[in-house]
């Protein structure tokens, strides 16, 4: 995909979404329940869509909310539901719609005071804390809904469900909710209960509480905040207009940290954002183009951090070197944690997605810690983080979480706050930035060359990815090297990867459809050189193109 000529440049008026039009379409356009593109569809991070395309409208949210209520009833979940929301325009409308359905169904709802923003990790951590002592028969368990399309463009909306373990819902749950919601859509919302927000907001079932202070005050259980304060690490923060913007000041005040928020803008058009590589506004904190506004500050602070709108992802910027590759930071974070968390048992596993860098494998081997390699999707780490058998779970797309200092569960969803603060802890304790620590890992384990390419994908082609395997690929070598493995299931848990991974002794490539956008993602890593990486990618594209074209559905 070619880089847009204005990538990294400030958005212009013509790039901005018409918010009044978007909101009008949310309420007035009705989805066609017979059109797959307009049905409820839970990908790796819940249901996402756009009101303009009739894929995220009021009817979708009412149907999904009622389906969640129905799931809770059959699963005997009777505790309060934590409701989170990010700063996308459609999130506010969906927030009110969800409340109307939950309250009509007599669900106790806990939301932030003043209907303020609540990030994904805060909801997850609150669920984990609430359920920690709820065990055995008669347990009153809590769960949560977060209304967010993550880093997606401003015109998009999203909603996801976190069951009582606090993390992303498993496939069987999301499939159940999706099917139920689509049933409601197909039957004109018959069976969906709803009470007007004006009434719902005055009922005792809706409680507005402070979710900020409990989260902030608990951070010392997972991060060495005292070390950061003692070292006087100067931290620059760009919230990218996201839901965590009101958390940084309380964090600074509570722990005596030197934190400067360099961008305090909240704007549903996200007009303050630089354009991403494809010319779209996208709050992707792993993209140097989207993070251009923070990168200008990289030499003014000891460390700079940015997060996406729901704060489940992180971007780490170091003086001199700039934005770290997400894979590089994951390797550094894992290496540091394994060497600086003495209370963690040596039997714990590290979890990574199978499209993450093989440098992580080498780090785990060096520490003598088992590696668990799973498909893309943070849901695969939830059980391990919940029972404390996985000390760290991370995705190549800059999302991760890890255990508390004492080895107990912090949260079971991605937490951009703790990964950002960990970068400051690493600098405070080692005297070196994460970028400098990465170069030390390279000196020890060798340098690798990694790239991800996103390409457009239509529904027909997407369906063909499920048929990719060693036979349909029909190749014995790639980039001049013998293929040693063709994977369609993850070695860590045997789950289908939704695509294919091809390995040689000198590198690998993998391809899979995106679970959140109409794209397919090609990943490749060479252990030889950048030129070899180019060969891997070129051969992979040719092999995939031929194989997909030959598959008949």
XYZ file of C-alpha atoms in Angstrom:
553
model
C 0.000 0.000 0.000
C 1.498 3.332 -1.082
C 2.034 5.994 1.572
C -0.394 8.893 1.169
C 1.266 12.166 0.194
C -0.124 13.908 3.310
C 0.595 11.086 5.751
C 1.827 12.549 9.027
C 0.477 16.003 8.124
C -2.279 17.805 10.012
C -5.809 16.924 8.954
C -7.584 19.554 6.858
C -11.231 20.584 6.847
C -11.996 18.284 3.942
C -10.701 15.285 5.921
C -13.165 15.757 8.766
C -16.367 13.788 9.195
C -19.692 15.647 9.297
C -20.691 14.852 12.883
C -24.318 16.103 12.725
C -24.879 14.018 9.591
C -23.241 10.988 11.238
C -25.445 11.250 14.316
C -28.569 11.737 12.234
C -27.787 8.575 10.310
C -27.257 6.666 13.566
C -30.855 7.338 14.540
C -32.618 7.416 11.169
C -31.004 4.808 8.897
C -32.276 1.267 9.426
C -30.042 -1.743 8.730
C -31.128 -4.457 6.305
C -31.020 -7.628 8.400
C -30.643 -9.739 5.250
C -27.464 -7.940 4.139
C -24.339 -9.505 5.736
C -22.586 -6.126 5.628
C -25.337 -4.596 7.779
C -25.726 -7.402 10.325
C -24.146 -7.566 13.768
C -20.696 -9.122 13.429
C -18.310 -9.624 16.335
C -14.690 -9.633 15.176
C -11.598 -9.848 17.378
C -12.728 -6.758 19.313
C -16.528 -6.727 19.283
C -18.900 -5.272 16.709
C -17.674 -2.301 14.687
C -19.207 -0.332 11.886
C -20.298 3.069 10.615
C -23.692 4.766 10.678
C -23.199 5.944 7.091
C -22.949 2.304 5.970
C -25.875 1.086 8.121
C -23.469 -1.140 10.027
C -23.504 0.756 13.346
C -26.907 2.303 13.965
C -29.281 2.583 16.885
C -30.996 -0.696 16.025
C -27.684 -2.558 16.150
C -26.927 -1.248 19.626
C -30.408 -1.882 21.020
C -30.280 -5.438 19.673
C -26.756 -6.081 20.993
C -27.593 -4.660 24.425
C -30.661 -6.896 24.714
C -28.612 -9.882 23.550
C -26.058 -9.172 26.297
C -28.902 -9.018 28.830
C -30.177 -12.381 27.573
C -26.679 -13.854 27.809
C -26.317 -12.616 31.383
C -29.633 -14.213 32.330
C -28.793 -17.659 30.980
C -25.274 -17.455 32.429
C -26.679 -16.410 35.837
C -24.697 -13.155 35.946
C -26.548 -10.970 38.439
C -24.022 -8.396 39.619
C -23.566 -4.823 38.423
C -22.410 -4.173 34.865
C -19.556 -1.688 34.367
C -20.121 0.572 31.372
C -17.176 2.184 29.571
C -17.110 4.690 26.739
C -14.475 6.348 24.577
C -14.447 9.674 22.733
C -15.756 8.673 19.294
C -18.937 10.535 18.321
C -21.024 7.384 17.895
C -19.899 6.149 21.309
C -21.955 8.820 23.075
C -25.143 7.917 21.191
C -24.574 4.184 21.696
C -23.893 4.788 25.393
C -27.386 6.227 25.882
C -28.960 3.453 23.809
C -27.248 0.762 25.890
C -28.354 2.373 29.149
C -31.964 2.480 27.941
C -31.965 -1.281 27.333
C -29.998 -2.290 30.428
C -32.149 -0.271 32.800
C -35.372 -1.488 31.161
C -34.137 -5.018 31.886
C -33.414 -4.133 35.511
C -29.624 -4.470 35.186
C -27.616 -2.505 37.761
C -25.271 -0.246 35.776
C -22.097 1.395 37.111
C -20.765 4.286 35.024
C -18.249 7.045 35.586
C -19.516 10.238 37.243
C -20.850 12.878 34.859
C -21.069 10.189 32.148
C -17.363 10.806 31.587
C -15.049 8.600 29.537
C -13.914 5.247 30.886
C -11.080 3.295 29.187
C -11.150 -0.424 28.454
C -8.470 -1.374 31.031
C -10.298 0.519 33.769
C -13.449 -1.510 33.117
C -11.431 -4.738 33.052
C -9.567 -3.951 36.249
C -12.818 -2.963 37.997
C -14.469 -6.260 36.987
C -11.485 -8.288 38.198
C -11.424 -6.398 41.517
C -15.193 -6.744 42.029
C -15.187 -10.485 41.347
C -11.988 -11.362 43.197
C -13.836 -12.565 46.305
C -17.003 -13.737 44.544
C -16.507 -17.493 44.393
C -18.602 -20.617 44.686
C -22.347 -21.117 44.498
C -24.368 -17.943 44.809
C -21.530 -15.677 43.665
C -22.772 -12.290 42.472
C -20.563 -11.598 39.479
C -20.019 -8.372 37.550
C -19.235 -7.911 33.856
C -18.898 -4.998 31.469
C -19.592 -3.337 28.148
C -17.151 -0.917 26.528
C -18.389 1.296 23.708
C -15.425 1.917 21.429
C -14.078 1.153 17.951
C -10.560 1.429 19.384
C -8.192 3.264 17.001
C -10.638 3.250 14.062
C -11.471 6.481 12.173
C -13.795 9.090 13.741
C -16.885 8.007 11.781
C -16.748 4.462 13.184
C -18.462 3.026 16.210
C -17.815 -0.100 18.248
C -19.128 -2.112 21.174
C -17.592 -5.062 23.003
C -18.580 -7.274 25.916
C -16.309 -8.375 28.771
C -17.740 -11.253 30.844
C -16.930 -11.817 34.554
C -13.296 -12.756 33.935
C -12.850 -9.118 32.844
C -11.311 -9.742 29.439
C -12.643 -9.901 25.880
C -15.468 -12.404 25.507
C -14.631 -15.809 24.074
C -15.833 -16.874 20.648
C -18.709 -18.969 21.946
C -20.073 -15.980 23.883
C -19.678 -13.464 21.054
C -21.216 -15.938 18.609
C -24.214 -16.359 20.921
C -24.641 -12.598 21.338
C -24.190 -11.996 17.610
C -26.815 -14.600 16.677
C -29.278 -13.286 19.239
C -28.769 -9.674 18.185
C -29.291 -10.514 14.527
C -32.491 -12.329 15.465
C -33.754 -9.117 17.052
C -32.759 -7.126 13.962
C -34.565 -9.561 11.671
C -37.732 -9.319 13.779
C -37.955 -5.551 14.047
C -36.511 -5.493 17.585
C -39.457 -7.523 18.869
C -38.545 -8.558 22.400
C -36.104 -5.706 23.011
C -36.980 -3.855 26.209
C -36.231 -0.159 26.394
C -36.960 2.806 28.633
C -36.335 6.415 27.624
C -32.980 7.727 28.827
C -34.677 10.648 30.558
C -36.423 8.140 32.801
C -33.567 5.649 33.005
C -31.082 8.287 34.167
C -33.240 9.036 37.198
C -33.605 5.456 38.395
C -31.479 3.931 41.144
C -30.408 1.113 38.815
C -28.023 3.584 37.144
C -25.207 4.544 39.509
C -22.574 7.114 38.660
C -19.428 6.334 40.619
C -15.767 7.329 40.647
C -13.851 4.758 38.617
C -10.764 6.957 38.255
C -9.483 6.988 41.858
C -9.627 3.204 42.483
C -7.721 2.534 39.271
C -5.106 5.238 39.888
C -4.564 4.187 43.511
C -4.071 0.548 42.480
C -1.357 1.261 39.892
C 1.385 0.837 42.510
C 0.372 -2.833 42.705
C 1.508 -3.425 39.124
C 4.128 -0.713 38.408
C 7.036 0.496 40.579
C 5.653 4.022 40.771
C 8.040 4.960 43.577
C 11.040 4.245 41.341
C 9.663 6.497 38.603
C 9.073 9.305 41.096
C 12.493 8.916 42.709
C 14.269 9.035 39.351
C 12.304 12.133 38.315
C 11.521 10.713 34.896
C 10.001 13.435 32.711
C 7.065 11.926 30.837
C 5.298 13.512 27.869
C 1.822 12.191 27.123
C -0.396 12.516 24.063
C -3.788 10.916 24.793
C -4.687 11.261 21.073
C -8.007 12.706 22.217
C -8.872 9.433 23.962
C -10.724 8.239 27.029
C -7.690 8.288 29.331
C -7.117 12.001 29.090
C -8.534 12.722 32.574
C -6.413 10.035 34.261
C -2.932 11.457 33.806
C -3.287 14.406 36.178
C -4.573 12.225 39.057
C -1.730 9.758 38.372
C 0.841 12.572 38.490
C -0.623 14.071 41.656
C -1.089 10.782 43.511
C 2.462 9.518 42.882
C 4.372 12.773 42.507
C 5.320 12.130 38.895
C 6.560 14.640 36.331
C 3.897 14.191 33.635
C 3.021 16.720 30.945
C 0.000 16.188 28.703
C 1.135 17.758 25.421
C -2.278 17.608 23.751
C -5.467 18.102 25.769
C -7.842 18.283 22.792
C -11.050 16.256 22.738
C -12.863 16.583 19.435
C -15.210 14.014 17.849
C -13.810 14.857 14.400
C -10.270 14.236 15.755
C -9.308 17.207 13.609
C -6.087 17.690 15.589
C -4.744 14.347 14.344
C -2.106 13.939 11.630
C -3.248 11.657 8.808
C -2.237 8.006 8.910
C -0.277 6.264 6.142
C -3.377 5.831 3.952
C -4.541 9.438 4.327
C -7.248 8.585 6.866
C -7.622 9.932 10.373
C -6.844 6.954 12.579
C -5.746 7.122 16.203
C -3.168 4.355 15.846
C -0.482 4.857 18.459
C 1.750 2.313 16.717
C 1.876 4.400 13.527
C 4.630 7.037 13.170
C 2.283 9.011 10.902
C -0.605 9.112 13.373
C 1.882 9.837 16.181
C 3.581 12.724 14.340
C 2.100 15.225 16.792
C 3.851 13.532 19.704
C 7.073 12.839 17.850
C 7.883 16.553 17.696
C 8.204 16.406 21.498
C 10.483 13.345 21.617
C 13.602 15.214 22.693
C 11.844 17.416 25.259
C 11.133 14.535 27.663
C 12.883 11.444 28.981
C 10.082 9.309 27.566
C 6.920 10.051 25.600
C 3.827 7.857 25.418
C 0.600 7.820 23.448
C -2.530 5.668 23.524
C -5.512 4.934 21.320
C -9.036 6.207 22.209
C -10.006 3.339 24.529
C -6.497 3.034 26.000
C -5.936 -0.632 25.325
C -2.909 0.098 23.128
C 0.354 1.932 23.709
C 2.978 3.828 21.738
C 6.440 4.418 23.202
C 8.626 7.299 21.983
C 12.263 7.577 23.058
C 14.579 10.594 22.700
C 16.665 10.475 19.559
C 15.211 7.287 18.131
C 11.483 8.133 18.028
C 8.530 5.730 18.022
C 9.438 2.167 18.908
C 8.259 -0.703 16.759
C 5.573 -2.499 18.840
C 7.433 -5.815 18.533
C 10.627 -4.252 19.806
C 8.929 -2.812 22.856
C 7.129 -6.090 23.625
C 10.484 -7.889 23.658
C 12.030 -5.216 25.900
C 9.042 -5.226 28.275
C 9.091 -9.017 28.599
C 12.860 -9.114 29.139
C 12.659 -6.414 31.814
C 9.692 -7.909 33.655
C 11.214 -11.395 33.739
C 14.302 -9.903 35.365
C 12.600 -7.458 37.738
C 9.576 -9.257 39.166
C 11.137 -11.567 41.790
C 7.746 -12.607 43.166
C 6.679 -14.066 39.823
C 6.957 -17.854 39.741
C 9.479 -19.245 37.252
C 6.834 -21.640 35.925
C 4.715 -18.847 34.430
C 4.296 -18.616 30.669
C 4.669 -15.616 28.372
C 1.929 -15.283 25.779
C 2.396 -13.820 22.307
C 0.413 -13.849 19.085
C 1.937 -15.967 16.339
C 2.478 -12.893 14.158
C 4.678 -11.242 16.789
C 8.463 -11.126 16.456
C 10.537 -14.259 17.027
C 12.836 -12.077 19.162
C 10.294 -12.685 21.932
C 10.937 -16.432 21.594
C 14.656 -15.828 22.094
C 14.050 -13.617 25.138
C 11.881 -16.296 26.746
C 14.476 -18.996 26.011
C 17.194 -16.865 27.593
C 15.120 -16.517 30.757
C 14.073 -20.171 30.759
C 10.409 -19.241 30.610
C 7.890 -21.162 28.468
C 6.270 -19.381 25.529
C 2.611 -19.710 24.588
C 1.997 -18.785 20.945
C -1.670 -18.139 20.094
C -3.805 -16.726 17.237
C -4.376 -12.990 16.906
C -6.820 -11.727 19.541
C -6.239 -10.850 23.169
C -9.014 -13.223 24.266
C -6.488 -16.083 24.052
C -4.546 -14.659 27.024
C -7.540 -14.082 29.285
C -7.652 -17.423 31.107
C -3.923 -17.390 31.795
C -3.933 -13.824 33.087
C -7.016 -14.597 35.177
C -5.568 -17.671 36.909
C -2.042 -16.252 37.077
C -0.449 -18.902 34.856
C 0.443 -16.351 32.136
C 2.570 -13.489 33.430
C 2.434 -11.431 30.220
C 0.225 -11.464 27.145
C 1.051 -9.261 24.186
C -0.022 -8.570 20.626
C 2.077 -7.272 17.749
C -0.455 -4.447 17.350
C 0.797 -2.748 20.539
C -1.579 -4.230 23.078
C -0.505 -6.067 26.226
C -1.113 -6.683 29.920
C 0.776 -8.393 32.729
C 0.424 -9.515 36.328
C 0.814 -7.438 39.476
C 4.131 -7.209 41.295
C 3.053 -10.063 43.566
C 2.038 -12.303 40.653
C -1.726 -11.907 41.052
C -4.124 -10.701 38.362
C -4.183 -7.000 37.479
C -6.589 -7.015 34.535
C -7.466 -9.401 31.729
C -7.680 -6.945 28.854
C -5.024 -4.845 27.155
C -3.874 -1.939 29.323
C -2.165 0.980 27.605
C -1.596 2.807 30.886
C 0.597 0.155 32.478
C 2.639 -0.454 29.319
C 3.241 3.303 29.064
C 4.218 3.571 32.727
C 6.397 0.466 32.434
C 8.522 2.342 29.880
C 9.144 4.996 32.533
C 9.903 2.305 35.129
C 12.430 0.670 32.791
C 14.230 4.002 32.370
C 14.061 4.753 36.091
C 15.448 1.380 37.180
C 17.983 0.637 34.424
C 18.980 4.175 33.462
C 18.333 3.252 29.823
C 15.410 3.961 27.546
C 13.440 1.031 26.103
C 15.057 1.820 22.726
C 18.518 1.446 24.265
C 17.443 -1.766 25.962
C 16.262 -3.072 22.590
C 19.697 -2.545 21.062
C 21.156 -4.567 23.928
C 18.762 -7.405 23.078
C 19.828 -7.193 19.438
C 23.478 -7.438 20.460
C 22.625 -10.565 22.432
C 20.170 -12.305 20.114
C 20.700 -10.816 16.652
C 18.654 -8.371 14.622
C 15.492 -9.322 12.787
C 13.594 -7.447 10.080
C 9.813 -7.290 10.361
C 6.999 -5.743 8.337
C 3.211 -5.790 8.123
C 1.314 -4.866 4.966
C -2.439 -4.174 4.914
C -4.377 -4.732 1.694
C -8.081 -4.329 0.797
C -10.211 -7.448 1.103
C -13.742 -8.216 -0.084
C -16.072 -10.697 1.692
C -15.626 -13.401 -0.967
C -11.855 -13.315 -0.720
C -12.068 -13.215 3.073
C -14.002 -16.489 3.085
C -11.207 -18.152 1.097
C -8.634 -17.575 3.835
C -10.205 -20.366 5.858
C -9.260 -22.831 3.099
C -5.559 -21.943 3.074
C -3.284 -24.790 4.154
C -0.106 -26.599 3.041
C -1.970 -28.338 0.226
C -3.729 -25.269 -1.208
C -0.542 -23.203 -0.858
C 1.330 -25.836 -2.854
C 4.882 -24.634 -2.169
C 8.046 -26.243 -0.817
C 10.191 -23.136 -0.518
C 9.943 -19.380 -0.050
C 12.633 -16.732 -0.607
C 14.958 -19.556 -1.661
C 14.619 -21.409 1.643
C 12.930 -24.722 2.385
C 9.588 -24.423 4.150
C 9.841 -26.123 7.540
C 6.259 -25.624 8.725
C 2.885 -24.490 7.421
C 0.593 -23.618 10.291
C -3.170 -23.136 10.276
C -3.435 -23.641 14.040
C -1.478 -21.914 16.787
C 1.115 -24.123 18.500
C 0.325 -22.671 21.929
C -3.310 -23.764 22.111
C -4.236 -25.527 18.883
C -6.766 -22.837 17.933
C -7.350 -21.958 14.284
C -5.451 -18.846 13.219
C -7.956 -17.828 10.547
C -5.230 -17.794 7.940
C -1.797 -19.305 7.455
C 1.776 -19.032 8.767
C 4.710 -20.333 6.735
C 8.118 -20.842 8.375
C 11.677 -21.424 7.215
C 14.943 -21.489 9.148
C 15.599 -17.904 8.042
C 12.213 -16.272 8.484
C 8.448 -16.597 8.218
C 5.341 -14.986 6.803
C 1.709 -15.082 7.871
C -1.533 -13.839 6.359
C -4.981 -13.412 7.860
C -8.077 -11.240 7.406
C -8.495 -8.342 9.821
C -11.185 -8.871 12.421
C -12.028 -5.180 12.530
C -11.567 -3.690 9.034
C -12.090 -4.886 5.393
C -8.384 -5.703 5.040
C -6.081 -8.658 5.045
C -2.806 -8.423 6.857
C 0.462 -9.885 5.609
C 3.201 -10.213 8.213
C 6.787 -11.245 7.549
C 10.025 -11.441 9.503
C 13.528 -12.184 8.267
C 16.422 -13.232 10.463
C 18.869 -12.307 7.673
C 18.436 -8.823 6.180
C 16.011 -6.201 4.958
C 16.593 -7.440 1.383
C 15.688 -10.973 2.450
C 12.547 -9.610 4.073
C 11.610 -8.067 0.727
C 12.052 -11.459 -0.940
C 9.859 -13.094 1.686
C 7.111 -10.557 1.159
C 7.273 -10.737 -2.636
C 7.153 -14.536 -2.665
C 4.399 -14.567 -0.060
C 2.253 -12.210 -2.118
C 2.698 -14.339 -5.226
C 1.990 -17.610 -3.398
C -1.079 -16.228 -1.655
C -2.441 -14.630 -4.813
C -2.170 -17.881 -6.764
C -3.560 -20.023 -3.940
C -6.548 -17.785 -3.178
C -7.427 -17.477 -6.850
C -7.464 -21.273 -7.206
C -9.703 -21.883 -4.187
C -13.318 -22.432 -5.203
C -16.084 -21.879 -2.654
